[in-house]
Amino acid sequence: MRQFSLALLRHISSSTAPALTGTCRLHSWHCFTASRPQYRSIVPPHSCQHTRTESTAASQHIQDLSGPEQRLLNKLYDGLIGGQRASLAECITLVETQHPRKKELAQVLLQRVLSYRREQESRNGGKPVAFRVGLSGPPGAGKSSFIEVVGKMLTGRGHKVAVLAVDPSSCTTGGSLMGDKTRMTELSRDMNAFIRPSPTSGTLGGVTRTTNEAIVLCEGAGYDIVLVETVGVGQSEFAVADMVDMFVLLIPPAGGDELQGIKRGIIERAELVVVTKSDGDLVVPARRIQAEYTSALKLLRRQSKSWNPKVVRASSQTFEGIPEVWAKMEAYREAALASGELQGRRTAQQKVWMWSLIQESVLCHFQNHPGVREALPHLEERVTKGAISPGLAADLLLRAFSSSSSSQ
């Protein structure tokens, strides 16, 4: 298994021969069997030597798979590209698993899907083929109701909509607490929609570590609009903003003064603020909140040169304002595409995604290191008794980790 785990490292290191210069880019992933067609590369002609070296490493990676594993990944990939919702659900389950071997298989599958998506984007003039929207807000803002109404409207217009609803986790069972899928009854029965609830499993940011990978899989399955609903716990807004094209904040009327949003630090990341439940007796409070947030936004520094954040009102019950909300989203996308900001944002997000996974993997490796595990109980006991400071204990654990690693 260790040999298989180092396959991606071999894949990268094998392309860094002394005769080559520059950073190698991942070549389009070849099919698992020789009978399957290969995808054309979009790598520039001057990197052909890089491509040949990378293809050799990729073939070695494929050889590490057993026959049943190859057949499983072929089945999942074909079903995913064919738009089968069951295959998409299985693929997301595979990337969410904590099993070491299955995590490795998930990375192989993701490489194929990423290559397929790159080819689609090249045919689309280098522009993204899907629109990613992150939605968040405090509990009771009506996020699930808003998503269902918007989703039904979009599927009625010919779009395919994927909803990734990230729920808080139960401390007892580890599953989702809110059950957002069960609250989107109409949308869940729509054949052009896909709803995937995912428990946070203790993730502080309110989005799971695999949410970004699930977005890639949804796009590979042909969903041109991906909605990511987060827990709305404060930090989730920053986490989801690093993986979507547009961040939308949903706030209920009569939810406090306009400073509440600024104090939470979420207004500065929002491209669009939607005041929900603007119907009945709440119309007047909704108008007041809209005016207050509009004034508050003028005090903040612009995050985009091509777009000024907007504040709109909408009602999921009466459908009032829903088409206008989507029109604002489309206007933002067109402006971001025309200015190139959307493409630049996705490029920066890839780097953020990589480093977040590195931090998680390094922490896991540190916690499971023999030297750390041996010294940890004693140091924890001394810290709880006040014999040493937590900072000193951390330094000692890092020293044990680095000394053991260097000796190996």
Tab-separated table of C-alpha atoms in Angstrom:
chain	number	residue	atom	x	y	z
A	1	MET	CA	0.000	0.000	0.000
A	2	ARG	CA	2.899	2.350	0.718
A	3	GLN	CA	4.155	1.771	-2.845
A	4	PHE	CA	0.754	2.781	-4.166
A	5	SER	CA	0.589	5.786	-1.851
A	6	LEU	CA	3.816	7.171	-3.290
A	7	ALA	CA	2.584	6.823	-6.856
A	8	LEU	CA	1.603	10.484	-7.200
A	9	LEU	CA	4.965	11.541	-5.776
A	10	ARG	CA	6.692	9.326	-8.343
A	11	HIS	CA	4.432	10.859	-10.932
A	12	ILE	CA	5.726	14.332	-10.106
A	13	SER	CA	9.349	13.535	-9.330
A	14	SER	CA	9.829	11.447	-12.478
A	15	SER	CA	9.135	14.509	-14.601
A	16	THR	CA	11.833	16.656	-12.954
A	17	ALA	CA	14.805	15.356	-14.895
A	18	PRO	CA	17.876	17.633	-15.071
A	19	ALA	CA	17.314	18.288	-18.761
A	20	LEU	CA	13.876	19.731	-18.120
A	21	THR	CA	13.080	23.165	-16.766
A	22	GLY	CA	9.902	24.758	-15.509
A	23	THR	CA	6.995	23.354	-13.618
A	24	CYS	CA	5.336	20.295	-15.117
A	25	ARG	CA	1.604	20.287	-15.418
A	26	LEU	CA	-0.476	17.188	-15.031
A	27	HIS	CA	-1.209	15.603	-18.359
A	28	SER	CA	-4.661	14.431	-19.346
A	29	TRP	CA	-5.263	11.199	-17.463
A	30	HIS	CA	-5.212	8.125	-19.666
A	31	CYS	CA	-7.922	5.515	-19.569
A	32	PHE	CA	-7.561	2.474	-17.394
A	33	THR	CA	-7.629	-0.075	-20.225
A	34	ALA	CA	-6.091	0.040	-23.663
A	35	SER	CA	-9.466	-0.544	-25.292
A	36	ARG	CA	-10.815	2.778	-24.030
A	37	PRO	CA	-10.267	6.019	-25.976
A	38	GLN	CA	-7.761	8.517	-24.703
A	39	TYR	CA	-8.446	12.192	-24.158
A	40	ARG	CA	-6.443	14.787	-26.010
A	41	SER	CA	-4.017	16.830	-23.998
A	42	ILE	CA	-4.410	20.576	-23.717
A	43	VAL	CA	-0.752	21.006	-22.705
A	44	PRO	CA	1.119	23.377	-25.041
A	45	PRO	CA	3.402	21.810	-27.717
A	46	HIS	CA	6.591	22.958	-25.991
A	47	SER	CA	5.837	20.642	-23.055
A	48	CYS	CA	5.624	17.408	-25.055
A	49	GLN	CA	8.689	15.992	-23.327
A	50	HIS	CA	7.037	16.677	-19.986
A	51	THR	CA	3.936	14.914	-21.276
A	52	ARG	CA	5.773	11.721	-22.282
A	53	THR	CA	7.459	11.470	-18.897
A	54	GLU	CA	4.219	12.098	-17.046
A	55	SER	CA	2.368	9.531	-19.163
A	56	THR	CA	4.934	6.900	-18.195
A	57	ALA	CA	4.441	7.717	-14.524
A	58	ALA	CA	0.668	7.619	-14.964
A	59	SER	CA	0.887	4.170	-16.547
A	60	GLN	CA	2.921	2.968	-13.576
A	61	HIS	CA	0.255	4.363	-11.261
A	62	ILE	CA	-2.445	2.436	-13.112
A	63	GLN	CA	-0.459	-0.804	-12.883
A	64	ASP	CA	-0.717	-0.634	-9.095
A	65	LEU	CA	-4.475	-1.168	-9.361
A	66	SER	CA	-5.901	-4.652	-9.175
A	67	GLY	CA	-8.374	-5.946	-11.742
A	68	PRO	CA	-11.456	-5.454	-9.558
A	69	GLU	CA	-10.303	-1.938	-8.654
A	70	GLN	CA	-9.878	-1.017	-12.318
A	71	ARG	CA	-13.322	-2.349	-13.154
A	72	LEU	CA	-14.842	-0.445	-10.208
A	73	LEU	CA	-13.259	2.853	-11.224
A	74	ASN	CA	-14.208	2.313	-14.870
A	75	LYS	CA	-17.805	1.680	-13.846
A	76	LEU	CA	-17.939	4.736	-11.596
A	77	TYR	CA	-16.309	6.989	-14.188
A	78	ASP	CA	-18.543	5.862	-17.053
A	79	GLY	CA	-21.659	6.275	-14.927
A	80	LEU	CA	-20.513	9.683	-13.687
A	81	ILE	CA	-19.782	11.049	-17.158
A	82	GLY	CA	-23.070	9.568	-18.311
A	83	GLY	CA	-24.909	11.705	-15.793
A	84	GLN	CA	-26.171	8.867	-13.589
A	85	ARG	CA	-27.085	10.220	-10.166
A	86	ALA	CA	-26.413	6.879	-8.474
A	87	SER	CA	-22.854	6.811	-9.845
A	88	LEU	CA	-22.294	10.404	-8.729
A	89	ALA	CA	-23.435	9.487	-5.209
A	90	GLU	CA	-21.052	6.504	-5.168
A	91	CYS	CA	-18.161	8.681	-6.357
A	92	ILE	CA	-18.774	11.245	-3.616
A	93	THR	CA	-18.951	8.446	-1.058
A	94	LEU	CA	-15.586	7.224	-2.323
A	95	VAL	CA	-13.897	10.618	-1.906
A	96	GLU	CA	-15.459	11.079	1.535
A	97	THR	CA	-14.153	7.792	2.894
A	98	GLN	CA	-11.403	7.655	5.495
A	99	HIS	CA	-10.187	4.223	4.382
A	100	PRO	CA	-6.554	4.619	3.206
A	101	ARG	CA	-6.842	2.408	0.137
A	102	LYS	CA	-10.162	3.887	-0.988
A	103	LYS	CA	-8.766	7.399	-0.567
A	104	GLU	CA	-6.034	6.462	-3.035
A	105	LEU	CA	-8.592	5.088	-5.475
A	106	ALA	CA	-10.557	8.319	-5.123
A	107	GLN	CA	-7.520	10.344	-6.207
A	108	VAL	CA	-7.148	8.215	-9.327
A	109	LEU	CA	-10.804	8.786	-10.152
A	110	LEU	CA	-10.484	12.533	-9.543
A	111	GLN	CA	-7.549	12.777	-11.939
A	112	ARG	CA	-9.687	11.314	-14.709
A	113	VAL	CA	-12.580	13.646	-13.946
A	114	LEU	CA	-10.264	16.669	-13.824
A	115	SER	CA	-8.866	15.746	-17.246
A	116	TYR	CA	-12.389	15.414	-18.616
A	117	ARG	CA	-13.322	18.802	-17.153
A	118	ARG	CA	-10.212	20.465	-18.600
A	119	GLU	CA	-11.145	19.195	-22.044
A	120	GLN	CA	-14.658	20.553	-21.638
A	121	GLU	CA	-13.304	23.945	-20.620
A	122	SER	CA	-10.925	24.005	-23.585
A	123	ARG	CA	-13.903	23.433	-25.877
A	124	ASN	CA	-15.682	26.274	-24.085
A	125	GLY	CA	-12.949	28.744	-24.906
A	126	GLY	CA	-11.139	28.261	-21.604
A	127	LYS	CA	-14.158	29.394	-19.592
A	128	PRO	CA	-15.619	27.323	-16.739
A	129	VAL	CA	-18.564	25.190	-17.800
A	130	ALA	CA	-20.262	25.314	-14.394
A	131	PHE	CA	-21.215	28.093	-11.989
A	132	ARG	CA	-20.429	27.515	-8.309
A	133	VAL	CA	-22.460	29.423	-5.746
A	134	GLY	CA	-21.927	29.264	-2.001
A	135	LEU	CA	-24.869	30.072	0.253
A	136	SER	CA	-24.681	30.643	3.965
A	137	GLY	CA	-26.460	32.428	6.746
A	138	PRO	CA	-27.554	32.129	10.358
A	139	PRO	CA	-29.948	29.379	11.466
A	140	GLY	CA	-33.521	30.233	10.579
A	141	ALA	CA	-32.611	32.318	7.531
A	142	GLY	CA	-34.535	29.933	5.266
A	143	LYS	CA	-31.572	28.567	3.330
A	144	SER	CA	-33.150	25.212	2.466
A	145	SER	CA	-36.437	26.793	1.355
A	146	PHE	CA	-34.565	29.355	-0.747
A	147	ILE	CA	-32.428	26.686	-2.421
A	148	GLU	CA	-35.447	24.540	-3.245
A	149	VAL	CA	-37.329	27.432	-4.859
A	150	VAL	CA	-34.287	28.600	-6.834
A	151	GLY	CA	-33.385	25.024	-7.806
A	152	LYS	CA	-36.865	24.290	-9.148
A	153	MET	CA	-36.821	27.522	-11.126
A	154	LEU	CA	-33.431	26.681	-12.671
A	155	THR	CA	-34.314	23.099	-13.581
A	156	GLY	CA	-37.449	24.464	-15.222
A	157	ARG	CA	-35.185	26.623	-17.372
A	158	GLY	CA	-33.142	23.643	-18.543
A	159	HIS	CA	-30.284	23.763	-16.040
A	160	LYS	CA	-28.937	20.822	-14.068
A	161	VAL	CA	-28.540	21.763	-10.417
A	162	ALA	CA	-26.408	20.046	-7.773
A	163	VAL	CA	-26.845	20.959	-4.113
A	164	LEU	CA	-24.142	20.086	-1.576
A	165	ALA	CA	-25.770	20.654	1.808
A	166	VAL	CA	-23.186	20.550	4.589
A	167	ASP	CA	-24.869	19.788	7.913
A	168	PRO	CA	-23.588	19.893	11.492
A	169	SER	CA	-22.610	16.471	12.781
A	170	SER	CA	-24.237	14.619	15.621
A	171	CYS	CA	-21.842	14.009	18.499
A	172	THR	CA	-23.542	10.651	19.046
A	173	THR	CA	-23.871	9.118	15.578
A	174	GLY	CA	-21.617	11.377	13.495
A	175	GLY	CA	-24.402	11.893	10.945
A	176	SER	CA	-26.179	15.014	9.767
A	177	LEU	CA	-28.351	16.816	12.296
A	178	MET	CA	-30.543	19.013	10.116
A	179	GLY	CA	-31.408	16.621	7.284
A	180	ASP	CA	-31.615	19.291	4.584
A	181	LYS	CA	-32.404	16.763	1.863
A	182	THR	CA	-35.612	15.738	3.605
A	183	ARG	CA	-36.638	19.420	3.726
A	184	MET	CA	-36.223	19.848	-0.051
A	185	THR	CA	-38.945	17.381	-0.990
A	186	GLU	CA	-39.840	18.837	-4.381
A	187	LEU	CA	-36.271	19.389	-5.543
A	188	SER	CA	-35.122	15.947	-4.388
A	189	ARG	CA	-37.674	14.361	-6.748
A	190	ASP	CA	-36.487	16.439	-9.713
A	191	MET	CA	-34.475	14.295	-12.153
A	192	ASN	CA	-32.385	17.326	-13.167
A	193	ALA	CA	-31.328	17.987	-9.588
A	194	PHE	CA	-28.952	16.212	-7.221
A	195	ILE	CA	-28.900	16.829	-3.474
A	196	ARG	CA	-26.102	15.516	-1.312
A	197	PRO	CA	-26.146	16.143	2.450
A	198	SER	CA	-22.727	15.758	4.039
A	199	PRO	CA	-21.964	15.854	7.782
A	200	THR	CA	-19.148	18.182	8.803
A	201	SER	CA	-17.654	15.469	11.024
A	202	GLY	CA	-16.181	18.094	13.310
A	203	THR	CA	-14.702	20.303	10.588
A	204	LEU	CA	-14.399	23.819	12.032
A	205	GLY	CA	-14.907	25.636	8.770
A	206	GLY	CA	-18.419	24.293	8.311
A	207	VAL	CA	-17.492	22.592	5.032
A	208	THR	CA	-16.004	19.145	4.790
A	209	ARG	CA	-12.482	18.535	3.501
A	210	THR	CA	-13.964	16.760	0.499
A	211	THR	CA	-16.511	19.427	-0.464
A	212	ASN	CA	-14.228	20.771	-3.176
A	213	GLU	CA	-13.732	17.306	-4.601
A	214	ALA	CA	-17.490	16.741	-4.567
A	215	ILE	CA	-17.891	19.955	-6.577
A	216	VAL	CA	-15.508	18.605	-9.228
A	217	LEU	CA	-17.459	15.344	-9.415
A	218	CYS	CA	-20.772	17.182	-9.794
A	219	GLU	CA	-19.350	19.219	-12.646
A	220	GLY	CA	-18.049	16.057	-14.286
A	221	ALA	CA	-21.553	14.589	-14.111
A	222	GLY	CA	-22.876	17.481	-16.183
A	223	TYR	CA	-24.342	19.753	-13.504
A	224	ASP	CA	-23.830	23.305	-14.717
A	225	ILE	CA	-24.920	24.948	-11.448
A	226	VAL	CA	-23.500	23.788	-8.104
A	227	LEU	CA	-24.967	25.249	-4.912
A	228	VAL	CA	-23.005	24.739	-1.693
A	229	GLU	CA	-25.023	25.333	1.466
A	230	THR	CA	-22.974	25.640	4.654
A	231	VAL	CA	-23.741	25.461	8.334
A	232	GLY	CA	-23.521	29.198	8.872
A	233	VAL	CA	-21.381	29.167	12.001
A	234	GLY	CA	-19.213	32.177	11.205
A	235	GLN	CA	-16.049	30.529	9.902
A	236	SER	CA	-17.907	28.564	7.256
A	237	GLU	CA	-18.363	31.706	5.187
A	238	PHE	CA	-14.605	32.059	4.773
A	239	ALA	CA	-14.147	28.371	3.988
A	240	VAL	CA	-16.863	28.191	1.352
A	241	ALA	CA	-15.766	31.468	-0.257
A	242	ASP	CA	-12.471	29.760	-1.128
A	243	MET	CA	-14.160	27.112	-3.261
A	244	VAL	CA	-16.987	28.868	-5.123
A	245	ASP	CA	-17.324	31.516	-7.822
A	246	MET	CA	-19.840	33.599	-5.901
A	247	PHE	CA	-20.707	33.823	-2.218
A	248	VAL	CA	-24.301	34.684	-1.293
A	249	LEU	CA	-25.290	35.597	2.257
A	250	LEU	CA	-28.864	34.935	3.343
A	251	ILE	CA	-30.142	36.910	6.324
A	252	PRO	CA	-33.610	36.939	7.918
A	253	PRO	CA	-35.453	40.181	8.652
A	254	ALA	CA	-35.497	41.425	12.224
A	255	GLY	CA	-32.237	39.624	12.900
A	256	GLY	CA	-30.416	42.482	14.618
A	257	ASP	CA	-28.893	45.728	13.441
A	258	GLU	CA	-26.608	46.079	10.449
A	259	LEU	CA	-23.480	45.825	12.600
A	260	GLN	CA	-24.161	42.159	13.323
A	261	GLY	CA	-23.008	41.209	9.858
A	262	ILE	CA	-19.913	43.392	10.030
A	263	LYS	CA	-18.917	42.034	13.427
A	264	ARG	CA	-19.050	38.504	12.061
A	265	GLY	CA	-16.821	39.509	9.208
A	266	ILE	CA	-19.055	37.954	6.588
A	267	ILE	CA	-20.292	40.968	4.687
A	268	GLU	CA	-16.833	41.597	3.256
A	269	ARG	CA	-16.858	38.187	1.535
A	270	ALA	CA	-20.386	38.401	0.104
A	271	GLU	CA	-21.013	39.334	-3.527
A	272	LEU	CA	-24.754	39.283	-2.897
A	273	VAL	CA	-26.843	39.694	0.257
A	274	VAL	CA	-30.384	38.323	0.177
A	275	VAL	CA	-32.911	39.365	2.812
A	276	THR	CA	-35.207	36.344	3.003
A	277	LYS	CA	-38.820	35.941	4.184
A	278	SER	CA	-39.802	39.289	2.709
A	279	ASP	CA	-43.544	38.656	2.837
A	280	GLY	CA	-46.546	39.396	5.029
A	281	ASP	CA	-45.782	41.292	8.223
A	282	LEU	CA	-42.039	40.953	7.598
A	283	VAL	CA	-41.972	43.140	4.483
A	284	VAL	CA	-41.344	46.325	6.458
A	285	PRO	CA	-38.511	44.837	8.596
A	286	ALA	CA	-37.024	43.315	5.424
A	287	ARG	CA	-36.941	46.709	3.724
A	288	ARG	CA	-35.283	48.226	6.772
A	289	ILE	CA	-32.629	45.505	6.885
A	290	GLN	CA	-32.033	45.942	3.139
A	291	ALA	CA	-31.426	49.661	3.602
A	292	GLU	CA	-29.135	49.104	6.585
A	293	TYR	CA	-26.996	46.507	4.815
A	294	THR	CA	-26.816	48.654	1.692
A	295	SER	CA	-25.407	51.473	3.828
A	296	ALA	CA	-23.013	49.104	5.587
A	297	LEU	CA	-21.619	47.794	2.309
A	298	LYS	CA	-20.587	51.304	1.293
A	299	LEU	CA	-18.161	51.382	4.231
A	300	LEU	CA	-16.291	48.277	3.126
A	301	ARG	CA	-13.466	48.026	0.651
A	302	ARG	CA	-14.440	46.575	-2.703
A	303	GLN	CA	-13.216	43.019	-3.244
A	304	SER	CA	-13.806	43.112	-7.002
A	305	LYS	CA	-13.057	45.744	-9.603
A	306	SER	CA	-15.920	44.589	-11.816
A	307	TRP	CA	-18.713	44.133	-9.278
A	308	ASN	CA	-20.333	46.051	-6.449
A	309	PRO	CA	-22.088	43.842	-3.854
A	310	LYS	CA	-25.859	44.094	-3.995
A	311	VAL	CA	-28.608	43.697	-1.372
A	312	VAL	CA	-31.963	42.306	-2.518
A	313	ARG	CA	-35.151	41.003	-0.906
A	314	ALA	CA	-36.844	37.714	-1.717
A	315	SER	CA	-39.590	35.423	-0.472
A	316	SER	CA	-39.511	31.664	-0.919
A	317	GLN	CA	-43.188	31.489	-0.023
A	318	THR	CA	-44.567	33.988	-2.547
A	319	PHE	CA	-41.698	33.615	-5.096
A	320	GLU	CA	-41.331	37.393	-5.087
A	321	GLY	CA	-37.786	38.499	-5.837
A	322	ILE	CA	-36.485	35.018	-6.702
A	323	PRO	CA	-36.023	35.683	-10.464
A	324	GLU	CA	-34.328	38.971	-9.603
A	325	VAL	CA	-31.906	37.176	-7.290
A	326	TRP	CA	-30.873	34.790	-10.078
A	327	ALA	CA	-30.558	37.723	-12.496
A	328	LYS	CA	-28.068	39.330	-10.093
A	329	MET	CA	-26.112	36.074	-9.915
A	330	GLU	CA	-25.953	35.842	-13.705
A	331	ALA	CA	-24.866	39.478	-13.938
A	332	TYR	CA	-22.037	38.822	-11.500
A	333	ARG	CA	-20.888	35.785	-13.450
A	334	GLU	CA	-20.856	37.672	-16.753
A	335	ALA	CA	-18.915	40.544	-15.202
A	336	ALA	CA	-16.388	38.195	-13.558
A	337	LEU	CA	-15.883	36.237	-16.782
A	338	ALA	CA	-15.457	39.374	-18.860
A	339	SER	CA	-12.847	40.801	-16.485
A	340	GLY	CA	-11.027	37.477	-16.009
A	341	GLU	CA	-11.555	37.607	-12.250
A	342	LEU	CA	-13.505	34.366	-12.159
A	343	GLN	CA	-10.713	32.401	-13.830
A	344	GLY	CA	-8.130	34.023	-11.541
A	345	ARG	CA	-10.254	33.233	-8.511
A	346	ARG	CA	-10.437	29.555	-9.417
A	347	THR	CA	-6.691	29.418	-9.961
A	348	ALA	CA	-6.065	30.879	-6.504
A	349	GLN	CA	-8.594	28.474	-5.002
A	350	GLN	CA	-6.651	25.490	-6.305
A	351	LYS	CA	-3.644	26.648	-4.328
A	352	VAL	CA	-5.722	27.189	-1.184
A	353	TRP	CA	-7.269	23.748	-1.630
A	354	MET	CA	-3.848	22.110	-1.950
A	355	TRP	CA	-2.434	23.767	1.170
A	356	SER	CA	-5.492	22.999	3.268
A	357	LEU	CA	-5.129	19.311	2.403
A	358	ILE	CA	-1.399	19.481	3.124
A	359	GLN	CA	-2.051	20.958	6.569
A	360	GLU	CA	-4.586	18.268	7.372
A	361	SER	CA	-2.308	15.460	6.156
A	362	VAL	CA	0.729	16.826	8.013
A	363	LEU	CA	-1.260	17.096	11.252
A	364	CYS	CA	-2.520	13.534	10.851
A	365	HIS	CA	1.008	12.299	10.157
A	366	PHE	CA	2.304	14.191	13.194
A	367	GLN	CA	-0.353	12.730	15.496
A	368	ASN	CA	0.324	9.176	14.298
A	369	HIS	CA	4.117	9.453	14.434
A	370	PRO	CA	5.629	6.835	16.823
A	371	GLY	CA	7.857	9.364	18.583
A	372	VAL	CA	4.968	11.751	19.168
A	373	ARG	CA	2.590	9.028	20.335
A	374	GLU	CA	5.187	7.793	22.793
A	375	ALA	CA	5.874	11.204	24.340
A	376	LEU	CA	2.351	12.603	24.161
A	377	PRO	CA	0.748	10.970	27.273
A	378	HIS	CA	3.575	12.046	29.580
A	379	LEU	CA	3.658	15.598	28.239
A	380	GLU	CA	-0.143	15.921	28.395
A	381	GLU	CA	-0.050	14.869	32.034
A	382	ARG	CA	2.655	17.424	32.876
A	383	VAL	CA	0.720	20.166	31.081
A	384	THR	CA	-2.508	19.399	32.964
A	385	LYS	CA	-0.600	19.472	36.278
A	386	GLY	CA	0.984	22.804	35.404
A	387	ALA	CA	4.543	21.430	35.477
A	388	ILE	CA	5.331	22.764	31.994
A	389	SER	CA	3.653	25.246	29.683
A	390	PRO	CA	1.678	24.097	26.620
A	391	GLY	CA	4.141	25.937	24.408
A	392	LEU	CA	7.094	24.003	25.828
A	393	ALA	CA	5.201	20.734	25.451
A	394	ALA	CA	4.489	21.561	21.815
A	395	ASP	CA	8.167	22.326	21.202
A	396	LEU	CA	9.184	19.012	22.781
A	397	LEU	CA	6.705	17.090	20.635
A	398	LEU	CA	7.924	18.834	17.490
A	399	ARG	CA	11.499	18.030	18.492
A	400	ALA	CA	10.585	14.371	18.987
A	401	PHE	CA	8.888	14.352	15.599
A	402	SER	CA	11.756	15.986	13.728
A	403	SER	CA	14.504	13.945	15.413
A	404	SER	CA	12.732	10.648	14.726
A	405	SER	CA	12.024	11.656	11.135
A	406	SER	CA	15.619	12.677	10.481
A	407	SER	CA	16.972	9.463	11.981
A	408	GLN	CA	14.835	7.435	9.588
